[in-house]
mmCIF file with all atom_site columns, C-alpha atoms in Angstrom:
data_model
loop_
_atom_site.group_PDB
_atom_site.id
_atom_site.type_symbol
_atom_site.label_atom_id
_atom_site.label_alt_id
_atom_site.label_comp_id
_atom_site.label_asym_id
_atom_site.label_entity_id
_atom_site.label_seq_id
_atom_site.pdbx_PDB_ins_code
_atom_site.Cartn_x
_atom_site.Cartn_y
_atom_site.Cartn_z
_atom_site.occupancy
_atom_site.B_iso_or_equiv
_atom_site.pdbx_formal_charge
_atom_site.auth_seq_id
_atom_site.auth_comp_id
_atom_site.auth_asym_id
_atom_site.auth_atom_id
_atom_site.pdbx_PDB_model_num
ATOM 1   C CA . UNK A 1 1   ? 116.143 100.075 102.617 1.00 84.00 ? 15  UNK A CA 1
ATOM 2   C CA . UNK A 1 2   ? 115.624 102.945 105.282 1.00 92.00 ? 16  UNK A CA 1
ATOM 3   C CA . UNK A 1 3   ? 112.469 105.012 104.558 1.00 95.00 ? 17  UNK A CA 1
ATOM 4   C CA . UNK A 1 4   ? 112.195 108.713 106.618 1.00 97.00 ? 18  UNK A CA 1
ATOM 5   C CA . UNK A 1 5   ? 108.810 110.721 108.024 1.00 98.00 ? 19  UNK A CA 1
ATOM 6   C CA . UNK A 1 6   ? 109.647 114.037 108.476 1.00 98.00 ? 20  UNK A CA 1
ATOM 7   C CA . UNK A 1 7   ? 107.062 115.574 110.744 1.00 98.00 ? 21  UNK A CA 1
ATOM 8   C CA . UNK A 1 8   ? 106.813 119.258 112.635 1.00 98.00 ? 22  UNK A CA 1
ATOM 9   C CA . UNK A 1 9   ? 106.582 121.975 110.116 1.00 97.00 ? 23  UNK A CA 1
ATOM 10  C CA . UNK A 1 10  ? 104.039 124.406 110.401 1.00 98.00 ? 24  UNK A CA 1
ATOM 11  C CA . UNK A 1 11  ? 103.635 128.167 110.294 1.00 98.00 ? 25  UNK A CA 1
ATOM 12  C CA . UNK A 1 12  ? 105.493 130.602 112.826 1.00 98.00 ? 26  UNK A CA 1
ATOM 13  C CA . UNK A 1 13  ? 105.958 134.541 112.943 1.00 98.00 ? 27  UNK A CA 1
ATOM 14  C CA . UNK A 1 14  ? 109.338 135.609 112.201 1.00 98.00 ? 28  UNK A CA 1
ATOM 15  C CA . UNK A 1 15  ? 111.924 135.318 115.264 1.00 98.00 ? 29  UNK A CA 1
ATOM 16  C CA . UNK A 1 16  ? 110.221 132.442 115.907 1.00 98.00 ? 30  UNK A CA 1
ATOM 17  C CA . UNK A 1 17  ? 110.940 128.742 116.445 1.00 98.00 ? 31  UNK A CA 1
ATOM 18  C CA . UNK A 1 18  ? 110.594 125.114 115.000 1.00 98.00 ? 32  UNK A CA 1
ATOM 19  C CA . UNK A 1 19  ? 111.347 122.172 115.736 1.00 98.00 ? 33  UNK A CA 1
ATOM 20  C CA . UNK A 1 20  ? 111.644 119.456 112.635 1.00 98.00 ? 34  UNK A CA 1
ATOM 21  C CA . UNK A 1 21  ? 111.975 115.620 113.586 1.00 98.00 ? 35  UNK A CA 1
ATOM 22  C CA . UNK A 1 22  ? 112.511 112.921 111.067 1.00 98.00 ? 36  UNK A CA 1
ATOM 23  C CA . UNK A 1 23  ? 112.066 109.450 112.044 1.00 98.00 ? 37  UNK A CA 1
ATOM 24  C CA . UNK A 1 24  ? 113.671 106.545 110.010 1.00 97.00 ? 38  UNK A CA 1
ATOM 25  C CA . UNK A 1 25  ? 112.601 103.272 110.043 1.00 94.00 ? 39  UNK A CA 1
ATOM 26  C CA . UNK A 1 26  ? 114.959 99.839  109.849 1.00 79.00 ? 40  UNK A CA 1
ATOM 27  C CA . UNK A 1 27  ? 117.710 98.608  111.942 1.00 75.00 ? 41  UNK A CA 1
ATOM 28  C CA . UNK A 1 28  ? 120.582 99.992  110.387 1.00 90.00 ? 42  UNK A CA 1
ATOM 29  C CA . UNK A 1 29  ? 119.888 104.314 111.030 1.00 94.00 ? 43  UNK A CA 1
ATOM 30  C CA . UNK A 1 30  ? 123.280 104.420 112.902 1.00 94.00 ? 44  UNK A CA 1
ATOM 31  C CA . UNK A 1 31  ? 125.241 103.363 110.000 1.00 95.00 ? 45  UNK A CA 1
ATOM 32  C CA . UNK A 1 32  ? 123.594 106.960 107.938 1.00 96.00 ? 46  UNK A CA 1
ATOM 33  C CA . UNK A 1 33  ? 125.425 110.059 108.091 1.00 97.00 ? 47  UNK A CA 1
ATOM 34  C CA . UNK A 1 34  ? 122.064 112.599 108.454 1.00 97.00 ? 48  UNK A CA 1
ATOM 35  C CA . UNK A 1 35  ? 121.073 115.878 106.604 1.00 98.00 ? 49  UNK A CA 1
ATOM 36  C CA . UNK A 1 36  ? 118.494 118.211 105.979 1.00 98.00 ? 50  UNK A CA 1
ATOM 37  C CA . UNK A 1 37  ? 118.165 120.354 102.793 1.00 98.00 ? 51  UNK A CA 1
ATOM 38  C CA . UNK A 1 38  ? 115.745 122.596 101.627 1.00 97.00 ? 52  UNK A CA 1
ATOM 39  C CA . UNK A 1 39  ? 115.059 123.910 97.762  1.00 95.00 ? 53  UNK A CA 1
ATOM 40  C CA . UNK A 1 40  ? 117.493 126.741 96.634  1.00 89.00 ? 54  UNK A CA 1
ATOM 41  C CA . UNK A 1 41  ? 117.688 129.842 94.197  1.00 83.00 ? 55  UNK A CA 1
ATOM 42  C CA . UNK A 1 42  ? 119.709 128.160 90.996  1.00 84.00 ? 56  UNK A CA 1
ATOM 43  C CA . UNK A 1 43  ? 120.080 124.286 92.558  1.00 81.00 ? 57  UNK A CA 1
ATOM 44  C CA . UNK A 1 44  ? 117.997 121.000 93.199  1.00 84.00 ? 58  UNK A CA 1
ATOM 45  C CA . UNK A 1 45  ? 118.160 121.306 97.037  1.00 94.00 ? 59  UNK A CA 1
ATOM 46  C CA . UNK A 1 46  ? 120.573 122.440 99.682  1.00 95.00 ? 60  UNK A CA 1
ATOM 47  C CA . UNK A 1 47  ? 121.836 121.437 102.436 1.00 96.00 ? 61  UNK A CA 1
ATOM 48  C CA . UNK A 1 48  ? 121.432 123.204 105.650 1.00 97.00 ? 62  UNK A CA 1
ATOM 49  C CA . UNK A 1 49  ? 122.707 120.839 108.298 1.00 98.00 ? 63  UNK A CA 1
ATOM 50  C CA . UNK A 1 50  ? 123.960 117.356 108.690 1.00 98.00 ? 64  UNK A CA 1
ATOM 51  C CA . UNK A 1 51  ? 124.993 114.861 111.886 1.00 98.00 ? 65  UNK A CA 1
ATOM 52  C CA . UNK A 1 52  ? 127.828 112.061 111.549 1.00 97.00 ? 66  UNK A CA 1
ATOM 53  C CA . UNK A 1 53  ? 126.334 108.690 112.311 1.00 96.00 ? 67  UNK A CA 1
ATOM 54  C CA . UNK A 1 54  ? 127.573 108.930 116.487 1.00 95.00 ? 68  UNK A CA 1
ATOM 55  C CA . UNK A 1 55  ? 126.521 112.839 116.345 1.00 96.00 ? 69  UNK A CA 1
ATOM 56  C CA . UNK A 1 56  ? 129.793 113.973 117.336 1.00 96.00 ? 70  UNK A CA 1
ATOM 57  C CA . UNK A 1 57  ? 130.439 115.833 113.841 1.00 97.00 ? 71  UNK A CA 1
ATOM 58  C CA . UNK A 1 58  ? 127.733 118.794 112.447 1.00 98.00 ? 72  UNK A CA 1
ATOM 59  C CA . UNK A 1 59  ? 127.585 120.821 110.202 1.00 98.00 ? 73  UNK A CA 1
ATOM 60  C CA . UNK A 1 60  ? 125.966 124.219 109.210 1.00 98.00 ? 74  UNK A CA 1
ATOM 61  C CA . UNK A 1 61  ? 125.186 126.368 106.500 1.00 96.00 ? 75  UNK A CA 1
ATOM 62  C CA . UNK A 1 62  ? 125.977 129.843 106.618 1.00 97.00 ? 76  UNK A CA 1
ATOM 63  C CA . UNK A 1 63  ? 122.617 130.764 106.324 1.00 96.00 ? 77  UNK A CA 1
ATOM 64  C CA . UNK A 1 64  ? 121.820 129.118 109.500 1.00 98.00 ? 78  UNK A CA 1
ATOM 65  C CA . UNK A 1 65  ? 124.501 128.853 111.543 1.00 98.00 ? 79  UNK A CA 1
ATOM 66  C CA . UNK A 1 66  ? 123.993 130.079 114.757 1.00 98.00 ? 80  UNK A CA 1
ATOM 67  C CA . UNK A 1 67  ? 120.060 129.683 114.040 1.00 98.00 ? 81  UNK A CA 1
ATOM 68  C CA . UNK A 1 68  ? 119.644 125.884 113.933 1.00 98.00 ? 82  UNK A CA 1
ATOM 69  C CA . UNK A 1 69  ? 120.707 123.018 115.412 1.00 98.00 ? 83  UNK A CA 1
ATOM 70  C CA . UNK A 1 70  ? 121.113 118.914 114.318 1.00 98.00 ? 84  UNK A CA 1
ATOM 71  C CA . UNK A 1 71  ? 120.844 116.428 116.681 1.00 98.00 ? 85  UNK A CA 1
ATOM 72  C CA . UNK A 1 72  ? 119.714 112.939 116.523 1.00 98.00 ? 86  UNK A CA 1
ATOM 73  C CA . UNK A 1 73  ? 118.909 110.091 119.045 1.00 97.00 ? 87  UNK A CA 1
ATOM 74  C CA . UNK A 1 74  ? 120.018 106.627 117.308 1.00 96.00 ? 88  UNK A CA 1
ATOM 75  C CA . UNK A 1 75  ? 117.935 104.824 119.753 1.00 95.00 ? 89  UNK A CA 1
ATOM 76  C CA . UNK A 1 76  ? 114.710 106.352 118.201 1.00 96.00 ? 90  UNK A CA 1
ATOM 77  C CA . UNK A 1 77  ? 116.037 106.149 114.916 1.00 97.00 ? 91  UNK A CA 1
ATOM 78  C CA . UNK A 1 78  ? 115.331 110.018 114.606 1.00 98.00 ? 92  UNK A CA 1
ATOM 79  C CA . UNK A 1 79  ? 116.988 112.925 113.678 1.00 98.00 ? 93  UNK A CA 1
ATOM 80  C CA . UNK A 1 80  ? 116.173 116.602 114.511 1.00 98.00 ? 94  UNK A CA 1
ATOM 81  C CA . UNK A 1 81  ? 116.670 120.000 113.327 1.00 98.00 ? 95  UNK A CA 1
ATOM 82  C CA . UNK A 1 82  ? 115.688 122.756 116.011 1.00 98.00 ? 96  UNK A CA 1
ATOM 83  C CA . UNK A 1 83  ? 114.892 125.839 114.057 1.00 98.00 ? 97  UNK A CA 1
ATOM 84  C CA . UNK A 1 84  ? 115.002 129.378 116.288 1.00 98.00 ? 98  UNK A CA 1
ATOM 85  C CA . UNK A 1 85  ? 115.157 132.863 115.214 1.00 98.00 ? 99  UNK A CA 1
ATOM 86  C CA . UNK A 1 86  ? 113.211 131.743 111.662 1.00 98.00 ? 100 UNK A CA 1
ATOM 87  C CA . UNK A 1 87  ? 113.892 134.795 108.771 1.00 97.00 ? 101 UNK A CA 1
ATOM 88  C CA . UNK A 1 88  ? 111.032 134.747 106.330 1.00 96.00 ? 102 UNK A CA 1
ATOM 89  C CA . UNK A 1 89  ? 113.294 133.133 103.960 1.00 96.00 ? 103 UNK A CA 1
ATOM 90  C CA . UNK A 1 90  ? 113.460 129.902 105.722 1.00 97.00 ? 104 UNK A CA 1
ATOM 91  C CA . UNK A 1 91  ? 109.910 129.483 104.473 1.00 97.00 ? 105 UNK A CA 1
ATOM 92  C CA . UNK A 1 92  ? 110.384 125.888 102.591 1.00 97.00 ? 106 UNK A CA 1
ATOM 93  C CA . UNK A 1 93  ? 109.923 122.624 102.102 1.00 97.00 ? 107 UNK A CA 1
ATOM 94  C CA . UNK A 1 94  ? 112.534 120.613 104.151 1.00 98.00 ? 108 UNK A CA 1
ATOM 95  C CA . UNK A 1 95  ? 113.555 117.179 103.661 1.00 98.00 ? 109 UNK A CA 1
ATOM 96  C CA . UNK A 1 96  ? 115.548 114.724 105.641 1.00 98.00 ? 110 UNK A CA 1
ATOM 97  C CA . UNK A 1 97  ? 118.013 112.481 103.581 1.00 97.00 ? 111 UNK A CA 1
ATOM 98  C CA . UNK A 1 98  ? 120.599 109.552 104.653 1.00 97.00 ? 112 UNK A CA 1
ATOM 99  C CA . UNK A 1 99  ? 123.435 108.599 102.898 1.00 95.00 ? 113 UNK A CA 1
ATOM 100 C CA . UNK A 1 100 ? 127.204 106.762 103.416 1.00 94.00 ? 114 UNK A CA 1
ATOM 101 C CA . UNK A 1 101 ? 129.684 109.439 102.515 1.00 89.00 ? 115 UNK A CA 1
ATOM 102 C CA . UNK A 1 102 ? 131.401 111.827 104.314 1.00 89.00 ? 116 UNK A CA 1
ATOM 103 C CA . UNK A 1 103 ? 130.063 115.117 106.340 1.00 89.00 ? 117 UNK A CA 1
ATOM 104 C CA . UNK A 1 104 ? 132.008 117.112 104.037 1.00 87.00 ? 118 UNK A CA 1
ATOM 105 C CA . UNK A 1 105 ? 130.220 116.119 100.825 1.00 86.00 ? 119 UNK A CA 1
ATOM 106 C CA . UNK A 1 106 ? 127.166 118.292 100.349 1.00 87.00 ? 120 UNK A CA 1
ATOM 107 C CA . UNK A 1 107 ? 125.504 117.230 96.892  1.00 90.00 ? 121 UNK A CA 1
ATOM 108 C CA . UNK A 1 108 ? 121.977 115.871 97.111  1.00 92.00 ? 122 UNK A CA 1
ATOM 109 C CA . UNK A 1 109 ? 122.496 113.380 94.853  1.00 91.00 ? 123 UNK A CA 1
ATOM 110 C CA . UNK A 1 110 ? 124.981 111.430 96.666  1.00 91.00 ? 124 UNK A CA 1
ATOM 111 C CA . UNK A 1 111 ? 122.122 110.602 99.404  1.00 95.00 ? 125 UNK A CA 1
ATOM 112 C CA . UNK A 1 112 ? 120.434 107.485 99.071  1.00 94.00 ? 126 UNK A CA 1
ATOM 113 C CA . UNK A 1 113 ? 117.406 108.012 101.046 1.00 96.00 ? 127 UNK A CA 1
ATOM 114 C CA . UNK A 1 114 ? 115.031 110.868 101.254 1.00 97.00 ? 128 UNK A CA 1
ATOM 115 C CA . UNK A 1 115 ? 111.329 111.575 102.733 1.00 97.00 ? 129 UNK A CA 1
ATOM 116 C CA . UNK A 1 116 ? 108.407 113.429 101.288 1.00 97.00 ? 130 UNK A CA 1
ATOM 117 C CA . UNK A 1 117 ? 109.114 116.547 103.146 1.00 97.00 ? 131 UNK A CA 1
ATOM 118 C CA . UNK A 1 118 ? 107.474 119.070 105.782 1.00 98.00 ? 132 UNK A CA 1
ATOM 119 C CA . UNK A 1 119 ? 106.392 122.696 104.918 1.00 98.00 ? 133 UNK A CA 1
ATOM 120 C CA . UNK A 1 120 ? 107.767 125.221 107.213 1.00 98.00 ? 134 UNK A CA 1
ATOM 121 C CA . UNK A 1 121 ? 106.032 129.120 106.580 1.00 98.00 ? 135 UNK A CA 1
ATOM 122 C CA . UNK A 1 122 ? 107.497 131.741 108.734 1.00 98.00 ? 136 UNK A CA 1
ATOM 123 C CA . UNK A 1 123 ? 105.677 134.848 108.407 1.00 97.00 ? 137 UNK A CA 1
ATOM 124 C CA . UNK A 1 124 ? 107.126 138.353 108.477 1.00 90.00 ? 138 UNK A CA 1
#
């Protein structure tokens, strides 16, 4: 059982930046591939970034490449997502999930962990 606390959402002006952590608890973090979605136009959730379990391997949406950035520390069982240049239409709720798949596979439901979520508001 892993359970995840995301934590630093908040409200920022346009252009400017956040910086999202989620920590996980248990002993086993390092064995969870890493994403973070956010609610979508037409779907569940989507993902906007995700970290291999070593952090070697990312990946981006298009909407944010270039914007964001994943990272995680396994020794703090945490993961980050470092949010600059926010667009008003990154205003969401963004959750952290774990799962035991592949980087490549990008449906929510194939996570097996998820937390309650952190608001992010950027204002135009």
């Amino acid at each position: 059982q892993v359970q995840l606390v995301e934590s630093g959402g908040g409200l920022v002006q346009a252009g400017g930046s956040l910086r999202l952590s989620c920590a996980a608890s248990g002993r086993t973090f390092s064995m969870y591939l890493m994403g973070w979605f956010r609610p979508a136009p037409g779907k569940e959730r989507e993902r906007v970034a995700a970290i291999s379990r070593s952090g070697e391997s990312t990946w981006y949406a298009d909407s944010v490449k270039g914007r964001f950035t994943i990272s995680r520390d396994n020794a703090k069982n945490t993961v980050y997502l470092q949010m600059n240049s926010l667009k008003s239409e990154d205003t969401a709720v963004y959750y952290c999930a774990a799962g035991r798949h592949s980087i490549t596979v990008v449906t929510p439901s194939r996570y097996d962990y998820w937390g309650q979520g952190t608001q992010v508001t950027v204002s135009s």
